[in-house]
mmCIF file of C-alpha atoms and ligand atoms in Angstrom:
data_model
loop_
_atom_site.group_PDB
_atom_site.id
_atom_site.type_symbol
_atom_site.label_atom_id
_atom_site.label_comp_id
_atom_site.label_asym_id
_atom_site.label_seq_id
_atom_site.Cartn_x
_atom_site.Cartn_y
_atom_site.Cartn_z
ATOM 1 C CA UNK A 10 -13.061 -22.207 -6.978
ATOM 2 C CA UNK A 11 -15.321 -25.256 -6.880
ATOM 3 C CA UNK A 12 -13.499 -28.488 -7.643
ATOM 4 C CA UNK A 13 -14.426 -32.123 -7.610
ATOM 5 C CA UNK A 14 -11.170 -33.841 -6.609
ATOM 6 C CA UNK A 15 -12.681 -37.321 -6.482
ATOM 7 C CA UNK A 16 -12.067 -38.204 -2.844
ATOM 8 C CA UNK A 17 -12.967 -34.688 -1.733
ATOM 9 C CA UNK A 18 -14.308 -31.338 -2.883
ATOM 10 C CA UNK A 19 -12.539 -28.017 -2.798
ATOM 11 C CA UNK A 20 -14.851 -25.052 -2.323
ATOM 12 C CA UNK A 21 -14.846 -21.503 -0.970
ATOM 13 C CA UNK A 22 -14.899 -20.920 2.781
ATOM 14 C CA UNK A 23 -18.053 -19.367 4.196
ATOM 15 C CA UNK A 24 -19.406 -18.088 7.491
ATOM 16 C CA UNK A 25 -20.925 -21.505 8.130
ATOM 17 C CA UNK A 26 -17.420 -22.973 8.507
ATOM 18 C CA UNK A 27 -16.676 -21.600 11.974
ATOM 19 C CA UNK A 28 -17.520 -24.829 13.771
ATOM 20 C CA UNK A 29 -16.083 -27.105 11.113
ATOM 21 C CA UNK A 30 -12.757 -25.269 11.105
ATOM 22 C CA UNK A 31 -12.495 -25.354 14.884
ATOM 23 C CA UNK A 32 -13.366 -29.054 14.942
ATOM 24 C CA UNK A 33 -11.061 -30.161 12.112
ATOM 25 C CA UNK A 34 -8.193 -27.795 12.873
ATOM 26 C CA UNK A 35 -7.928 -28.168 16.613
ATOM 27 C CA UNK A 36 -5.143 -30.722 16.612
ATOM 28 C CA UNK A 37 -1.567 -30.717 17.815
ATOM 29 C CA UNK A 38 -0.662 -33.214 15.104
ATOM 30 C CA UNK A 39 -1.913 -30.864 12.386
ATOM 31 C CA UNK A 40 -0.276 -27.824 13.990
ATOM 32 C CA UNK A 41 3.098 -29.604 14.158
ATOM 33 C CA UNK A 42 3.154 -29.897 10.352
ATOM 34 C CA UNK A 43 2.304 -26.308 9.454
ATOM 35 C CA UNK A 44 3.475 -22.735 10.032
ATOM 36 C CA UNK A 45 2.986 -21.137 13.441
ATOM 37 C CA UNK A 46 0.364 -18.753 12.071
ATOM 38 C CA UNK A 47 -1.981 -21.771 12.053
ATOM 39 C CA UNK A 48 -3.682 -21.418 15.449
ATOM 40 C CA UNK A 49 -3.388 -23.880 18.299
ATOM 41 C CA UNK A 50 -5.733 -24.374 20.012
ATOM 42 C CA UNK A 51 -8.006 -23.758 17.006
ATOM 43 C CA UNK A 52 -10.956 -22.045 18.666
ATOM 44 C CA UNK A 53 -14.135 -20.781 17.023
ATOM 45 C CA UNK A 54 -12.767 -17.275 17.518
ATOM 46 C CA UNK A 55 -9.611 -18.244 15.601
ATOM 47 C CA UNK A 56 -11.847 -19.667 12.871
ATOM 48 C CA UNK A 57 -13.784 -16.396 12.626
ATOM 49 C CA UNK A 58 -10.537 -14.460 12.303
ATOM 50 C CA UNK A 59 -9.325 -16.762 9.499
ATOM 51 C CA UNK A 60 -12.633 -16.447 7.649
ATOM 52 C CA UNK A 61 -12.349 -12.649 7.888
ATOM 53 C CA UNK A 62 -8.843 -12.816 6.425
ATOM 54 C CA UNK A 63 -10.067 -14.917 3.493
ATOM 55 C CA UNK A 64 -13.099 -12.688 3.005
ATOM 56 C CA UNK A 65 -10.825 -9.628 2.710
ATOM 57 C CA UNK A 66 -8.597 -11.185 0.045
ATOM 58 C CA UNK A 67 -8.630 -9.325 -3.269
ATOM 59 C CA UNK A 68 -8.008 -12.616 -5.049
ATOM 60 C CA UNK A 69 -9.272 -15.498 -2.944
ATOM 61 C CA UNK A 70 -6.541 -18.120 -2.767
ATOM 62 C CA UNK A 71 -7.507 -20.302 0.197
ATOM 63 C CA UNK A 72 -10.301 -22.864 0.165
ATOM 64 C CA UNK A 73 -12.003 -25.527 2.231
ATOM 65 C CA UNK A 74 -11.560 -29.250 1.650
ATOM 66 C CA UNK A 75 -14.822 -31.098 2.140
ATOM 67 C CA UNK A 76 -15.778 -34.778 2.334
ATOM 68 C CA UNK A 77 -19.445 -35.787 2.481
ATOM 69 C CA UNK A 78 -20.329 -32.104 2.990
ATOM 70 C CA UNK A 79 -18.147 -31.913 6.080
ATOM 71 C CA UNK A 80 -15.183 -29.524 6.230
ATOM 72 C CA UNK A 81 -12.098 -31.663 6.793
ATOM 73 C CA UNK A 82 -9.260 -29.297 5.940
ATOM 74 C CA UNK A 83 -7.917 -26.419 3.939
ATOM 75 C CA UNK A 84 -5.744 -25.733 0.923
ATOM 76 C CA UNK A 85 -4.408 -22.532 -0.566
ATOM 77 C CA UNK A 86 -1.614 -20.575 -2.125
ATOM 78 C CA UNK A 87 0.196 -17.408 -1.103
ATOM 79 C CA UNK A 88 1.513 -15.389 -3.991
ATOM 80 C CA UNK A 89 4.880 -13.708 -3.605
ATOM 81 C CA UNK A 90 5.727 -10.214 -4.798
ATOM 82 C CA UNK A 91 8.463 -8.231 -6.566
ATOM 83 C CA UNK A 92 10.623 -10.428 -8.811
ATOM 84 C CA UNK A 93 8.939 -13.534 -7.383
ATOM 85 C CA UNK A 94 5.454 -12.336 -8.273
ATOM 86 C CA UNK A 95 4.833 -15.278 -10.600
ATOM 87 C CA UNK A 96 5.466 -17.824 -7.864
ATOM 88 C CA UNK A 97 3.440 -18.883 -4.860
ATOM 89 C CA UNK A 98 3.689 -21.179 -1.874
ATOM 90 C CA UNK A 99 1.027 -23.842 -1.496
ATOM 91 C CA UNK A 100 -0.164 -25.096 1.856
ATOM 92 C CA UNK A 101 -2.672 -27.730 2.926
ATOM 93 C CA UNK A 102 -3.891 -29.560 5.987
ATOM 94 C CA UNK A 103 -6.404 -32.238 6.855
ATOM 95 C CA UNK A 104 -8.141 -33.296 10.047
ATOM 96 C CA UNK A 105 -6.303 -36.252 11.578
ATOM 97 C CA UNK A 106 -9.461 -38.336 11.250
ATOM 98 C CA UNK A 107 -9.036 -38.165 7.467
ATOM 99 C CA UNK A 108 -5.331 -38.895 7.097
ATOM 100 C CA UNK A 109 -4.094 -41.846 5.089
ATOM 101 C CA UNK A 110 -7.001 -42.092 2.627
ATOM 102 C CA UNK A 111 -5.460 -40.334 -0.324
ATOM 103 C CA UNK A 112 -7.401 -37.131 0.303
ATOM 104 C CA UNK A 113 -4.326 -34.895 0.627
ATOM 105 C CA UNK A 114 -2.905 -36.171 -2.668
ATOM 106 C CA UNK A 115 -6.236 -35.859 -4.479
ATOM 107 C CA UNK A 116 -6.766 -32.324 -3.178
ATOM 108 C CA UNK A 117 -3.281 -31.098 -4.087
ATOM 109 C CA UNK A 118 -3.359 -32.674 -7.566
ATOM 110 C CA UNK A 119 -6.692 -31.058 -8.446
ATOM 111 C CA UNK A 120 -5.768 -27.747 -6.820
ATOM 112 C CA UNK A 121 -2.418 -27.533 -8.627
ATOM 113 C CA UNK A 122 -4.032 -28.170 -12.010
ATOM 114 C CA UNK A 123 -6.743 -25.584 -11.331
ATOM 115 C CA UNK A 124 -4.315 -22.902 -10.134
ATOM 116 C CA UNK A 125 -2.165 -23.282 -13.243
ATOM 117 C CA UNK A 126 -5.298 -23.261 -15.418
ATOM 118 C CA UNK A 127 -6.809 -20.134 -13.876
ATOM 119 C CA UNK A 128 -3.845 -17.923 -12.910
ATOM 120 C CA UNK A 129 -0.638 -16.707 -14.548
ATOM 121 C CA UNK A 130 1.533 -18.314 -11.869
ATOM 122 C CA UNK A 131 4.630 -19.988 -13.257
ATOM 123 C CA UNK A 132 5.672 -21.870 -10.158
ATOM 124 C CA UNK A 133 4.098 -23.433 -7.063
ATOM 125 C CA UNK A 134 6.272 -24.555 -4.201
ATOM 126 C CA UNK A 135 6.017 -25.936 -0.698
ATOM 127 C CA UNK A 136 8.342 -25.981 2.270
ATOM 128 C CA UNK A 137 7.972 -29.122 4.359
ATOM 129 C CA UNK A 138 9.593 -30.091 7.654
ATOM 130 C CA UNK A 139 11.969 -32.918 6.846
ATOM 131 C CA UNK A 140 10.268 -35.408 9.191
ATOM 132 C CA UNK A 141 6.908 -34.920 7.445
ATOM 133 C CA UNK A 142 7.093 -37.995 5.232
ATOM 134 C CA UNK A 143 3.380 -37.964 4.410
ATOM 135 C CA UNK A 144 3.513 -34.412 3.054
ATOM 136 C CA UNK A 145 6.711 -35.091 1.081
ATOM 137 C CA UNK A 146 4.990 -38.099 -0.448
ATOM 138 C CA UNK A 147 1.894 -36.076 -1.303
ATOM 139 C CA UNK A 148 4.063 -33.532 -3.128
ATOM 140 C CA UNK A 149 6.018 -36.199 -5.000
ATOM 141 C CA UNK A 150 2.775 -37.896 -6.075
ATOM 142 C CA UNK A 151 1.609 -34.533 -7.433
ATOM 143 C CA UNK A 152 4.800 -34.094 -9.504
ATOM 144 C CA UNK A 153 6.431 -31.516 -7.268
ATOM 145 C CA UNK A 154 10.197 -31.926 -7.441
ATOM 146 C CA UNK A 155 12.592 -31.752 -4.498
ATOM 147 C CA UNK A 156 14.865 -28.746 -5.082
ATOM 148 C CA UNK A 157 16.847 -28.761 -1.891
ATOM 149 C CA UNK A 158 17.120 -29.071 1.847
ATOM 150 C CA UNK A 159 17.053 -25.832 3.840
ATOM 151 C CA UNK A 160 19.225 -26.759 6.792
ATOM 152 C CA UNK A 161 17.849 -25.729 10.190
ATOM 153 C CA UNK A 162 15.704 -23.156 8.410
ATOM 154 C CA UNK A 163 12.635 -23.725 10.561
ATOM 155 C CA UNK A 164 12.093 -23.355 14.288
ATOM 156 C CA UNK A 165 8.961 -25.287 15.184
ATOM 157 C CA UNK A 166 7.607 -26.623 18.433
ATOM 158 C CA UNK A 167 10.703 -25.533 20.352
ATOM 159 C CA UNK A 168 13.346 -26.985 18.046
ATOM 160 C CA UNK A 169 15.193 -26.250 14.827
ATOM 161 C CA UNK A 170 14.593 -28.591 11.934
ATOM 162 C CA UNK A 171 15.563 -28.917 8.305
ATOM 163 C CA UNK A 172 12.960 -28.078 5.654
ATOM 164 C CA UNK A 173 12.584 -29.541 2.190
ATOM 165 C CA UNK A 174 11.742 -27.285 -0.710
ATOM 166 C CA UNK A 175 9.526 -28.838 -3.390
ATOM 167 C CA UNK A 176 8.347 -27.087 -6.536
ATOM 168 C CA UNK A 177 6.247 -27.704 -9.576
ATOM 169 C CA UNK A 178 6.459 -25.524 -12.660
ATOM 170 C CA UNK A 179 3.614 -24.676 -14.994
ATOM 171 C CA UNK A 180 5.435 -26.510 -17.766
ATOM 172 C CA UNK A 181 5.828 -29.769 -15.818
ATOM 173 C CA UNK A 182 4.031 -32.460 -17.827
ATOM 174 C CA UNK A 183 0.842 -33.654 -16.160
ATOM 175 C CA UNK A 184 -0.030 -37.311 -15.817
HETATM 176 C C1 COA B 226 0.211 -33.945 4.954
HETATM 177 C C2 COA B 226 -1.227 -34.440 4.912
HETATM 178 C C3 COA B 226 -2.095 -33.373 4.241
HETATM 179 C C4 COA B 226 -1.285 -35.735 4.126
HETATM 180 O O1 COA B 226 -2.623 -36.022 3.797
HETATM 181 P P1 COA B 226 -3.146 -37.538 3.545
HETATM 182 O O2 COA B 226 -4.493 -37.439 2.966
HETATM 183 O O3 COA B 226 -2.996 -38.304 4.808
HETATM 184 O O4 COA B 226 -2.105 -38.031 2.474
HETATM 185 P P2 COA B 226 -2.353 -39.199 1.407
HETATM 186 O O5 COA B 226 -3.170 -40.260 2.062
HETATM 187 O O6 COA B 226 -2.880 -38.591 0.155
HETATM 188 O O7 COA B 226 -0.863 -39.673 1.093
HETATM 189 C C5 COA B 226 0.048 -39.856 2.125
HETATM 190 C C6 COA B 226 1.214 -40.640 1.530
HETATM 191 O O8 COA B 226 2.259 -40.616 2.496
HETATM 192 C C7 COA B 226 2.568 -41.936 2.853
HETATM 193 N N1 COA B 226 2.956 -41.907 4.268
HETATM 194 C C8 COA B 226 2.259 -41.401 5.298
HETATM 195 N N2 COA B 226 2.974 -41.553 6.428
HETATM 196 C C9 COA B 226 4.129 -42.135 6.077
HETATM 197 C C10 COA B 226 5.290 -42.554 6.799
HETATM 198 N N3 COA B 226 5.396 -42.346 8.110
HETATM 199 N N4 COA B 226 6.295 -43.132 6.111
HETATM 200 C C11 COA B 226 6.197 -43.317 4.771
HETATM 201 N N5 COA B 226 5.136 -42.939 4.033
HETATM 202 C C12 COA B 226 4.122 -42.373 4.700
HETATM 203 C C13 COA B 226 1.313 -42.722 2.595
HETATM 204 O O9 COA B 226 1.603 -44.121 2.443
HETATM 205 C C14 COA B 226 0.859 -42.089 1.299
HETATM 206 O O10 COA B 226 1.648 -42.509 0.195
HETATM 207 P P3 COA B 226 1.132 -43.656 -0.840
HETATM 208 O O11 COA B 226 -0.166 -43.149 -1.411
HETATM 209 O O12 COA B 226 2.218 -43.740 -1.837
HETATM 210 O O13 COA B 226 0.941 -44.888 -0.023
HETATM 211 C C15 COA B 226 -1.768 -34.699 6.342
HETATM 212 O O14 COA B 226 -0.927 -35.633 6.960
HETATM 213 C C16 COA B 226 -1.811 -33.449 7.208
HETATM 214 O O15 COA B 226 -2.754 -32.690 7.145
HETATM 215 N N6 COA B 226 -0.778 -33.237 8.053
HETATM 216 C C17 COA B 226 -0.729 -32.090 8.957
HETATM 217 C C18 COA B 226 -0.563 -30.777 8.223
HETATM 218 C C19 COA B 226 0.625 -30.809 7.286
HETATM 219 O O16 COA B 226 1.648 -31.379 7.596
HETATM 220 N N7 COA B 226 0.454 -30.145 6.126
HETATM 221 C C20 COA B 226 1.490 -30.080 5.127
HETATM 222 C C21 COA B 226 2.392 -28.929 5.361
HETATM 223 S S1 COA B 226 3.737 -28.881 4.197
#
């Protein structure tokens, strides 16, 4: 996938991204918003391991977000299986230095459109910690709809918190 999302580009990860991933991803503020499998601290070794995971994917579903040729984050989807095999969870993160400039919204909007255009997925969803107003807003701006609150479903950073489930269906009208 190579996408021009306006404020950023979405492109495949490559071996050259070890340093960029460790630089952009090594942040407590980023880690607090995502699943625990996202490393903290984000070392170059952790970056190499992630790149090996992506490299081994049969269908590559995780990509780099780039601004001015610099890696500033990541975006991807994880497809479910069995009866949920036509749905996937999306995830995204940005280096703190690039927050608040519309990059997250631009990346998710372009990525969502491209995933629906190039796969048979029927549904994309995201689970967001309830305090993560920026991510909720990004999802709403990209026409993901709030489907419910998963009470105390997540245990993150030493505490339980509620999660919000957002989803967008293939058939949702685009802007
Ligand atoms: C979530 C994340 C990707 C957002 O990226 P971003 O580029 O900063 O987001 P955008 O600039 O596109 O949009 C953020 C929106 O949230 C709003 N926002 C941000 N903080 C807010 C707050 N505390 N209260 C209300 N609105 C807030 C912004 O005003 C903006 O909305 P607007 O365009 O209507 O003004 C980024 O914060 C991040 O990487 N966080 C850590 C990882 C993470 O949480 N990932 C998501 C997991 S579900």
